[in-house]
């Protein structure tokens, strides 16, 4: 670890040492589409005993129709009012409801090639299995590969914009209370989850105080 100051003060790069995970009550997982936010958030929610808030579930209605914005915001506000949660999603329309309440931002900032590969594999798998996602919605070959609603097109057209957006939010100081944890590779994220698994301190079960990650940055070797 090395001391940080200025705009570096609330950043954590890579994974904290095993057994040294920070305590947090409300965490938001962000990143470009298909980075693995839902999977990471569910695992973290299971480890912590927190409720998992998936913004896609609150946003979409049947037949891939978005819910009215007032309804969406009300649902998010009600979920965010809880004392503790693990949320995931990028919706700027509800950032004012989630980000001030969050304590930690986990940014899955993976390479474009990795995210696109994950998107392709996930999409093919969902098309083949026809697994229900939420409210009866399912991926289809036509929607996924031959329409403007294709998730693959969405990933390609929004990847770099999302990267710039989250970097700007982190560096702007608009949310100075947030502790940022950024992962550049799934192995870093897995190591961090392992740290959370192997320490009672991560969830406040131990008596020792949590490390002050807002005043230090951690670099992987």
PDB file of N, CA and C in Angstrom, residues 30-80:
ATOM      1  N   UNK A  30     -20.499  -1.045 -10.926  1.00  0.00           N
ATOM      2  CA  UNK A  30     -20.701  -0.406 -12.218  1.00  0.00           C
ATOM      3  C   UNK A  30     -19.703  -0.959 -13.225  1.00  0.00           C
ATOM      4  N   UNK A  31     -19.905  -0.594 -14.474  1.00  0.00           N
ATOM      5  CA  UNK A  31     -19.020  -1.051 -15.544  1.00  0.00           C
ATOM      6  C   UNK A  31     -19.815  -1.149 -16.823  1.00  0.00           C
ATOM      7  N   UNK A  32     -19.131  -1.266 -17.936  1.00  0.00           N
ATOM      8  CA  UNK A  32     -19.808  -1.352 -19.208  1.00  0.00           C
ATOM      9  C   UNK A  32     -20.697  -2.591 -19.263  1.00  0.00           C
ATOM     10  N   UNK A  33     -21.673  -2.578 -20.159  1.00  0.00           N
ATOM     11  CA  UNK A  33     -22.568  -3.724 -20.302  1.00  0.00           C
ATOM     12  C   UNK A  33     -21.768  -4.988 -20.592  1.00  0.00           C
ATOM     13  N   UNK A  34     -22.167  -6.079 -19.960  1.00  0.00           N
ATOM     14  CA  UNK A  34     -21.565  -7.403 -20.117  1.00  0.00           C
ATOM     15  C   UNK A  34     -20.197  -7.536 -19.458  1.00  0.00           C
ATOM     16  N   UNK A  35     -19.860  -6.618 -18.559  1.00  0.00           N
ATOM     17  CA  UNK A  35     -18.611  -6.760 -17.807  1.00  0.00           C
ATOM     18  C   UNK A  35     -18.743  -7.813 -16.707  1.00  0.00           C
ATOM     19  N   UNK A  36     -19.977  -8.183 -16.362  1.00  0.00           N
ATOM     20  CA  UNK A  36     -20.184  -9.166 -15.307  1.00  0.00           C
ATOM     21  C   UNK A  36     -20.697  -8.570 -14.013  1.00  0.00           C
ATOM     22  N   UNK A  37     -21.358  -7.424 -14.097  1.00  0.00           N
ATOM     23  CA  UNK A  37     -21.824  -6.723 -12.901  1.00  0.00           C
ATOM     24  C   UNK A  37     -22.811  -7.554 -12.094  1.00  0.00           C
ATOM     25  N   UNK A  38     -23.785  -8.158 -12.784  1.00  0.00           N
ATOM     26  CA  UNK A  38     -24.825  -8.913 -12.073  1.00  0.00           C
ATOM     27  C   UNK A  38     -24.230 -10.105 -11.337  1.00  0.00           C
ATOM     28  N   UNK A  39     -23.355 -10.833 -12.008  1.00  0.00           N
ATOM     29  CA  UNK A  39     -22.736 -12.009 -11.380  1.00  0.00           C
ATOM     30  C   UNK A  39     -21.910 -11.604 -10.174  1.00  0.00           C
ATOM     31  N   UNK A  40     -21.107 -10.554 -10.322  1.00  0.00           N
ATOM     32  CA  UNK A  40     -20.279 -10.078  -9.211  1.00  0.00           C
ATOM     33  C   UNK A  40     -21.161  -9.618  -8.057  1.00  0.00           C
ATOM     34  N   UNK A  41     -22.202  -8.831  -8.364  1.00  0.00           N
ATOM     35  CA  UNK A  41     -23.065  -8.292  -7.313  1.00  0.00           C
ATOM     36  C   UNK A  41     -23.790  -9.411  -6.569  1.00  0.00           C
ATOM     37  N   UNK A  42     -24.256 -10.421  -7.286  1.00  0.00           N
ATOM     38  CA  UNK A  42     -24.944 -11.527  -6.616  1.00  0.00           C
ATOM     39  C   UNK A  42     -24.005 -12.280  -5.683  1.00  0.00           C
ATOM     40  N   UNK A  43     -22.784 -12.503  -6.145  1.00  0.00           N
ATOM     41  CA  UNK A  43     -21.814 -13.199  -5.287  1.00  0.00           C
ATOM     42  C   UNK A  43     -21.511 -12.375  -4.039  1.00  0.00           C
ATOM     43  N   UNK A  44     -21.334 -11.072  -4.223  1.00  0.00           N
ATOM     44  CA  UNK A  44     -21.027 -10.210  -3.096  1.00  0.00           C
ATOM     45  C   UNK A  44     -22.209 -10.138  -2.133  1.00  0.00           C
ATOM     46  N   UNK A  45     -23.417 -10.108  -2.677  1.00  0.00           N
ATOM     47  CA  UNK A  45     -24.609 -10.087  -1.830  1.00  0.00           C
ATOM     48  C   UNK A  45     -24.730 -11.375  -1.027  1.00  0.00           C
ATOM     49  N   UNK A  46     -24.417 -12.502  -1.658  1.00  0.00           N
ATOM     50  CA  UNK A  46     -24.477 -13.782  -0.949  1.00  0.00           C
ATOM     51  C   UNK A  46     -23.454 -13.835   0.171  1.00  0.00           C
ATOM     52  N   UNK A  47     -22.242 -13.367  -0.102  1.00  0.00           N
ATOM     53  CA  UNK A  47     -21.187 -13.374   0.909  1.00  0.00           C
ATOM     54  C   UNK A  47     -21.533 -12.484   2.091  1.00  0.00           C
ATOM     55  N   UNK A  48     -22.144 -11.350   1.803  1.00  0.00           N
ATOM     56  CA  UNK A  48     -22.367 -10.334   2.830  1.00  0.00           C
ATOM     57  C   UNK A  48     -23.710 -10.452   3.524  1.00  0.00           C
ATOM     58  N   UNK A  49     -24.621 -11.229   2.926  1.00  0.00           N
ATOM     59  CA  UNK A  49     -25.957 -11.287   3.472  1.00  0.00           C
ATOM     60  C   UNK A  49     -26.781 -10.049   3.148  1.00  0.00           C
ATOM     61  N   UNK A  50     -26.296  -9.239   2.182  1.00  0.00           N
ATOM     62  CA  UNK A  50     -27.009  -8.042   1.782  1.00  0.00           C
ATOM     63  C   UNK A  50     -28.040  -8.377   0.697  1.00  0.00           C
ATOM     64  N   UNK A  51     -29.008  -7.497   0.530  1.00  0.00           N
ATOM     65  CA  UNK A  51     -29.954  -7.604  -0.570  1.00  0.00           C
ATOM     66  C   UNK A  51     -29.277  -7.159  -1.862  1.00  0.00           C
ATOM     67  N   UNK A  52     -29.529  -7.878  -2.946  1.00  0.00           N
ATOM     68  CA  UNK A  52     -28.969  -7.507  -4.251  1.00  0.00           C
ATOM     69  C   UNK A  52     -30.021  -6.744  -5.042  1.00  0.00           C
ATOM     70  N   UNK A  53     -29.682  -5.534  -5.450  1.00  0.00           N
ATOM     71  CA  UNK A  53     -30.570  -4.692  -6.248  1.00  0.00           C
ATOM     72  C   UNK A  53     -30.068  -4.716  -7.686  1.00  0.00           C
ATOM     73  N   UNK A  54     -30.850  -5.299  -8.591  1.00  0.00           N
ATOM     74  CA  UNK A  54     -30.489  -5.318 -10.004  1.00  0.00           C
ATOM     75  C   UNK A  54     -31.344  -4.278 -10.725  1.00  0.00           C
ATOM     76  N   UNK A  55     -30.708  -3.243 -11.212  1.00  0.00           N
ATOM     77  CA  UNK A  55     -31.453  -2.144 -11.809  1.00  0.00           C
ATOM     78  C   UNK A  55     -32.204  -2.558 -13.062  1.00  0.00           C
ATOM     79  N   UNK A  56     -31.680  -3.532 -13.812  1.00  0.00           N
ATOM     80  CA  UNK A  56     -32.408  -4.008 -14.992  1.00  0.00           C
ATOM     81  C   UNK A  56     -33.771  -4.570 -14.603  1.00  0.00           C
ATOM     82  N   UNK A  57     -33.831  -5.268 -13.487  1.00  0.00           N
ATOM     83  CA  UNK A  57     -35.099  -5.853 -13.028  1.00  0.00           C
ATOM     84  C   UNK A  57     -36.108  -4.752 -12.722  1.00  0.00           C
ATOM     85  N   UNK A  58     -35.625  -3.634 -12.165  1.00  0.00           N
ATOM     86  CA  UNK A  58     -36.516  -2.529 -11.824  1.00  0.00           C
ATOM     87  C   UNK A  58     -36.884  -1.689 -13.045  1.00  0.00           C
ATOM     88  N   UNK A  59     -36.028  -1.699 -14.054  1.00  0.00           N
ATOM     89  CA  UNK A  59     -36.226  -0.846 -15.230  1.00  0.00           C
ATOM     90  C   UNK A  59     -37.150  -1.475 -16.275  1.00  0.00           C
ATOM     91  N   UNK A  60     -36.948  -2.775 -16.546  1.00  0.00           N
ATOM     92  CA  UNK A  60     -37.677  -3.411 -17.647  1.00  0.00           C
ATOM     93  C   UNK A  60     -39.009  -3.985 -17.182  1.00  0.00           C
ATOM     94  N   UNK A  61     -40.018  -3.836 -18.061  1.00  0.00           N
ATOM     95  CA  UNK A  61     -41.285  -4.518 -17.890  1.00  0.00           C
ATOM     96  C   UNK A  61     -41.388  -5.664 -18.884  1.00  0.00           C
ATOM     97  N   UNK A  62     -42.546  -6.304 -18.984  1.00  0.00           N
ATOM     98  CA  UNK A  62     -42.718  -7.388 -19.965  1.00  0.00           C
ATOM     99  C   UNK A  62     -42.501  -6.902 -21.396  1.00  0.00           C
ATOM    100  N   UNK A  63     -42.133  -7.836 -22.269  1.00  0.00           N
ATOM    101  CA  UNK A  63     -41.926  -7.558 -23.702  1.00  0.00           C
ATOM    102  C   UNK A  63     -40.861  -6.493 -23.946  1.00  0.00           C
ATOM    103  N   UNK A  64     -39.873  -6.434 -23.057  1.00  0.00           N
ATOM    104  CA  UNK A  64     -38.752  -5.505 -23.195  1.00  0.00           C
ATOM    105  C   UNK A  64     -39.212  -4.052 -23.264  1.00  0.00           C
ATOM    106  N   UNK A  65     -40.293  -3.738 -22.562  1.00  0.00           N
ATOM    107  CA  UNK A  65     -40.762  -2.366 -22.511  1.00  0.00           C
ATOM    108  C   UNK A  65     -40.291  -1.710 -21.217  1.00  0.00           C
ATOM    109  N   UNK A  66     -39.612  -0.573 -21.300  1.00  0.00           N
ATOM    110  CA  UNK A  66     -39.184   0.112 -20.073  1.00  0.00           C
ATOM    111  C   UNK A  66     -40.391   0.564 -19.255  1.00  0.00           C
ATOM    112  N   UNK A  67     -40.259   0.488 -17.950  1.00  0.00           N
ATOM    113  CA  UNK A  67     -41.307   1.022 -17.091  1.00  0.00           C
ATOM    114  C   UNK A  67     -41.285   2.552 -17.167  1.00  0.00           C
ATOM    115  N   UNK A  68     -42.402   3.202 -16.869  1.00  0.00           N
ATOM    116  CA  UNK A  68     -42.392   4.668 -16.835  1.00  0.00           C
ATOM    117  C   UNK A  68     -41.304   5.172 -15.898  1.00  0.00           C
ATOM    118  N   UNK A  69     -40.661   6.277 -16.277  1.00  0.00           N
ATOM    119  CA  UNK A  69     -39.533   6.760 -15.488  1.00  0.00           C
ATOM    120  C   UNK A  69     -39.913   7.037 -14.038  1.00  0.00           C
ATOM    121  N   UNK A  70     -41.134   7.537 -13.810  1.00  0.00           N
ATOM    122  CA  UNK A  70     -41.557   7.810 -12.435  1.00  0.00           C
ATOM    123  C   UNK A  70     -41.609   6.519 -11.622  1.00  0.00           C
ATOM    124  N   UNK A  71     -42.107   5.447 -12.260  1.00  0.00           N
ATOM    125  CA  UNK A  71     -42.181   4.145 -11.589  1.00  0.00           C
ATOM    126  C   UNK A  71     -40.796   3.613 -11.296  1.00  0.00           C
ATOM    127  N   UNK A  72     -39.916   3.710 -12.293  1.00  0.00           N
ATOM    128  CA  UNK A  72     -38.537   3.237 -12.134  1.00  0.00           C
ATOM    129  C   UNK A  72     -37.852   3.962 -10.982  1.00  0.00           C
ATOM    130  N   UNK A  73     -37.971   5.269 -10.954  1.00  0.00           N
ATOM    131  CA  UNK A  73     -37.324   6.053  -9.895  1.00  0.00           C
ATOM    132  C   UNK A  73     -37.902   5.721  -8.520  1.00  0.00           C
ATOM    133  N   UNK A  74     -39.197   5.507  -8.458  1.00  0.00           N
ATOM    134  CA  UNK A  74     -39.811   5.168  -7.182  1.00  0.00           C
ATOM    135  C   UNK A  74     -39.302   3.826  -6.674  1.00  0.00           C
ATOM    136  N   UNK A  75     -39.198   2.847  -7.577  1.00  0.00           N
ATOM    137  CA  UNK A  75     -38.701   1.527  -7.191  1.00  0.00           C
ATOM    138  C   UNK A  75     -37.255   1.602  -6.701  1.00  0.00           C
ATOM    139  N   UNK A  76     -36.430   2.367  -7.406  1.00  0.00           N
ATOM    140  CA  UNK A  76     -35.031   2.512  -7.006  1.00  0.00           C
ATOM    141  C   UNK A  76     -34.929   3.240  -5.675  1.00  0.00           C
ATOM    142  N   UNK A  77     -35.711   4.291  -5.497  1.00  0.00           N
ATOM    143  CA  UNK A  77     -35.676   5.056  -4.247  1.00  0.00           C
ATOM    144  C   UNK A  77     -36.049   4.173  -3.063  1.00  0.00           C
ATOM    145  N   UNK A  78     -37.048   3.337  -3.235  1.00  0.00           N
ATOM    146  CA  UNK A  78     -37.472   2.445  -2.153  1.00  0.00           C
ATOM    147  C   UNK A  78     -36.379   1.431  -1.831  1.00  0.00           C
ATOM    148  N   UNK A  79     -35.745   0.888  -2.873  1.00  0.00           N
ATOM    149  CA  UNK A  79     -34.680  -0.090  -2.647  1.00  0.00           C
ATOM    150  C   UNK A  79     -33.462   0.560  -2.003  1.00  0.00           C
ATOM    151  N   UNK A  80     -33.117   1.766  -2.460  1.00  0.00           N
ATOM    152  CA  UNK A  80     -31.923   2.455  -1.959  1.00  0.00           C
ATOM    153  C   UNK A  80     -32.093   2.938  -0.531  1.00  0.00           C
TER     154      UNK A  80
END
